Short mmCIF file of C-alpha atoms in Angstrom, two decimals:
data_model
loop_
_atom_site.label_atom_id
_atom_site.label_comp_id
_atom_site.label_asym_id
_atom_site.label_seq_id
_atom_site.Cartn_x
_atom_site.Cartn_y
_atom_site.Cartn_z
CA GLU A 691 10.08 0.61 -33.11
CA ILE A 692 6.77 -0.58 -31.50
CA CYS A 693 7.42 1.61 -28.54
CA GLU A 694 8.15 4.67 -30.40
CA LYS A 695 5.03 3.99 -32.52
CA HIS A 696 2.69 3.95 -29.30
CA LYS A 697 4.74 6.60 -27.44
CA ASP A 698 1.72 8.97 -27.12
CA TYR A 699 -0.49 5.93 -25.64
CA VAL A 700 2.27 4.24 -23.10
CA THR A 701 3.83 5.14 -20.07
CA PHE A 702 7.38 3.97 -19.82
CA VAL A 703 8.67 3.26 -16.09
CA THR A 704 11.89 2.39 -14.78
CA ALA A 705 13.10 1.93 -11.13
CA THR A 706 16.80 2.63 -11.88
CA PRO A 707 17.61 6.33 -12.66
CA ILE A 708 19.07 6.04 -16.11
CA PRO A 709 20.93 9.31 -17.61
CA ILE A 710 18.65 10.82 -20.34
CA GLU A 711 21.53 10.56 -22.90
CA TYR A 712 21.25 6.65 -22.86
CA PHE A 713 17.65 6.85 -24.13
CA PRO A 714 16.93 6.74 -27.95
CA GLN A 715 16.52 10.34 -29.26
CA TRP A 716 12.57 10.11 -29.45
CA MET A 717 12.49 9.04 -25.99
CA GLN A 718 14.63 12.08 -24.62
CA ASP A 719 11.96 14.22 -26.14
CA LEU A 720 9.26 12.55 -23.83
CA LYS A 721 8.11 14.45 -20.70
CA GLN A 722 10.05 12.94 -17.77
CA VAL A 723 8.61 12.60 -14.23
CA THR A 724 10.67 11.44 -11.27
CA TYR A 725 8.64 10.04 -8.16
CA ASN A 726 10.60 9.88 -4.69
CA PHE A 727 9.13 7.69 -2.35
CA GLU A 728 8.93 9.03 1.23
CA VAL A 729 9.28 5.80 2.93
CA THR A 730 11.96 3.34 1.72
CA TYR A 731 13.85 0.80 3.32
CA ARG A 732 17.74 0.35 2.27
CA LYS A 733 18.88 -2.95 2.44
CA THR A 734 22.64 -3.79 2.93
CA PRO A 735 23.80 -6.96 1.35
CA ILE A 736 26.28 -9.38 2.90
CA LEU A 737 28.77 -10.25 0.53
CA ILE A 738 30.64 -13.77 0.88
CA GLN A 739 33.50 -15.03 -1.27
CA VAL A 740 33.99 -18.64 -0.97
CA LYS A 741 35.49 -21.36 -3.00
CA ASN A 742 32.48 -23.44 -3.07
CA PRO A 743 29.24 -21.28 -3.20
CA LEU A 744 26.86 -24.39 -3.58
CA LYS A 745 28.40 -26.11 -0.46
CA CYS A 746 28.40 -22.68 1.48
CA LEU A 747 24.73 -22.29 0.55
CA ALA A 748 23.58 -25.85 1.47
CA GLU A 749 25.67 -25.94 4.76
CA ASN A 750 24.91 -22.36 5.96
CA ILE A 751 21.33 -21.78 4.84
CA LEU A 752 19.32 -24.61 3.20
CA LEU A 753 20.37 -27.41 5.61
CA PRO A 754 19.43 -25.31 8.82
CA ILE A 755 16.16 -24.46 7.63
CA LEU A 756 15.63 -28.07 6.48
CA LYS A 757 16.53 -29.30 9.94
CA ASN A 758 15.56 -26.80 12.31
CA GLY A 759 12.85 -25.00 10.14
CA GLN A 760 14.82 -21.79 10.24
CA VAL A 761 18.11 -20.11 9.93
CA THR A 762 19.14 -16.89 11.55
CA VAL A 763 21.51 -14.51 9.59
CA GLY A 764 22.82 -11.24 11.60
CA ASP A 765 19.61 -10.45 13.78
CA LYS A 766 16.82 -11.87 11.39
CA THR A 767 15.37 -15.39 11.29
CA PHE A 768 14.16 -16.91 8.11
CA HIS A 769 12.10 -19.88 7.36
CA LYS A 770 12.51 -19.99 3.60
CA CYS A 771 15.00 -19.21 1.14
CA LEU A 772 14.75 -17.52 -2.47
CA VAL A 773 17.83 -18.30 -4.36
CA PHE A 774 18.93 -16.42 -7.47
CA ILE A 775 21.09 -19.05 -9.43
CA ASN A 776 21.43 -19.13 -12.99
CA SER A 777 21.92 -22.90 -13.45
CA ILE A 778 19.41 -25.80 -13.15
CA SER A 779 22.27 -28.37 -13.03
CA ASP A 780 23.66 -26.44 -9.80
CA VAL A 781 20.15 -26.80 -8.21
CA ALA A 782 20.15 -30.50 -9.18
CA GLN A 783 23.36 -31.08 -7.67
CA LEU A 784 22.36 -29.46 -4.48
CA VAL A 785 19.01 -31.25 -4.20
CA SER A 786 20.98 -34.59 -4.88
CA ASP A 787 24.18 -34.08 -2.82
CA TYR A 788 22.08 -32.68 0.34
CA ASN A 789 19.04 -34.81 0.07
CA ILE A 790 16.65 -32.00 -0.26
CA PRO A 791 13.17 -33.16 -0.88
CA PRO A 792 12.01 -31.84 -4.20
CA LYS A 793 8.48 -31.18 -3.07
CA ILE A 794 9.71 -28.39 -1.07
CA CYS A 795 11.58 -26.78 -3.83
CA GLY A 796 10.28 -24.69 -6.69
CA PHE A 797 11.88 -23.15 -9.65
CA TYR A 798 11.34 -20.11 -11.81
CA CYS A 799 13.12 -20.57 -15.29
CA GLY A 800 12.65 -20.14 -18.92
CA ASP A 801 9.65 -21.65 -20.34
CA THR A 802 11.30 -24.42 -22.73
CA SER A 803 10.81 -27.94 -23.24
CA LYS A 804 14.32 -28.54 -22.04
CA ASN A 805 13.77 -26.85 -18.66
CA ASP A 806 10.44 -28.79 -18.30
CA ALA A 807 12.41 -31.90 -18.86
CA LYS A 808 14.99 -31.18 -16.31
CA LEU A 809 12.28 -30.10 -13.70
CA SER A 810 10.26 -33.13 -14.46
CA GLU A 811 13.52 -35.32 -13.96
CA LEU A 812 14.12 -33.47 -10.64
CA LYS A 813 10.52 -33.65 -9.64
CA ILE A 814 10.60 -29.89 -8.85
CA ASP A 815 7.61 -27.67 -9.59
CA ARG A 816 7.75 -24.77 -11.70
CA ILE A 817 7.04 -21.33 -9.89
CA THR A 818 4.22 -19.71 -11.96
CA GLY A 819 3.86 -16.36 -9.86
CA VAL A 820 5.75 -14.24 -7.59
CA TRP A 821 3.72 -15.08 -4.65
CA ASP A 822 3.78 -19.06 -4.78
CA LEU A 823 7.14 -19.55 -3.42
CA LYS A 824 8.17 -22.71 -1.80
CA GLN A 825 10.30 -23.23 1.09
CA PHE A 826 13.28 -23.32 -1.13
CA SER A 827 12.75 -21.31 -4.51
CA PHE A 828 15.21 -21.05 -7.13
CA VAL A 829 15.34 -18.47 -9.94
CA THR A 830 17.49 -18.45 -12.98
CA SER A 831 17.99 -15.29 -15.10
CA SER A 832 14.55 -15.47 -16.52
CA GLY A 833 13.40 -13.98 -13.30
CA TRP A 834 16.20 -11.57 -12.71
CA ALA A 835 14.74 -8.97 -14.80
CA GLY A 836 11.28 -7.49 -13.89
CA CYS A 837 10.18 -10.20 -11.33
CA ASP A 838 9.58 -8.93 -7.70
CA PHE A 839 9.42 -11.92 -5.47
CA TYR A 840 8.17 -11.30 -2.01
CA ASP A 841 7.97 -13.65 1.03
CA LYS A 842 8.56 -12.06 4.45
CA GLU A 843 9.89 -15.42 5.67
CA ALA A 844 12.48 -15.68 2.92
CA ILE A 845 15.99 -14.75 2.94
CA THR A 846 17.27 -13.74 -0.53
CA ILE A 847 20.41 -15.10 -1.81
CA VAL A 848 22.28 -14.28 -5.05
CA VAL A 849 24.81 -16.96 -6.14
CA SER A 850 27.42 -15.98 -8.44
CA THR A 851 30.12 -18.39 -9.67
CA THR A 852 32.89 -18.08 -12.14
CA ARG A 853 32.98 -21.79 -12.93
CA LYS A 854 30.97 -21.41 -15.87
CA GLU A 855 30.58 -18.08 -17.65
CA TYR A 856 26.83 -18.09 -17.90
CA THR A 857 26.66 -18.47 -14.00
CA MET A 858 28.49 -15.18 -13.30
CA VAL A 859 26.58 -12.19 -12.61
CA ASP A 860 27.58 -8.85 -11.41
CA ILE A 861 26.79 -8.92 -7.62
CA ASN A 862 25.29 -5.30 -7.92
CA THR A 863 22.32 -6.99 -9.81
#
């Protein structure tokens, strides 16, 4: 209702082409503009199905970065890791089980007192902006929609598990 009320003063933008029939009727009547970028880079994800994604993440990405300062995947070398994972408790398990120093970790998650308590217990700093990434940065669903994190040195990993329903994500996300 708020968007419709201010439709003459606001520009609505989406990076995802959405068929017009899925818009509310009032929005279908607005002028549509499509912008095609001339310079684009297509990224091809590497999909890995494993029984224990946390162990795979730790042993194949986090520990090599921790030990050697970098990890090479394919033909690219990375010094940092940005992990989309929808469970603070899974990150707590990683930090504990693999002796990852909390000071090199950052977390982007919902701004709640419950999350604040967990982060304080873990001694992990909250990520407050998309540019202040740590060596290991973790992002819950709070950052999945609308946050563009950027770090040339970081590999981006999406962890999807079936162990808990709320940690499952469509890998196309």
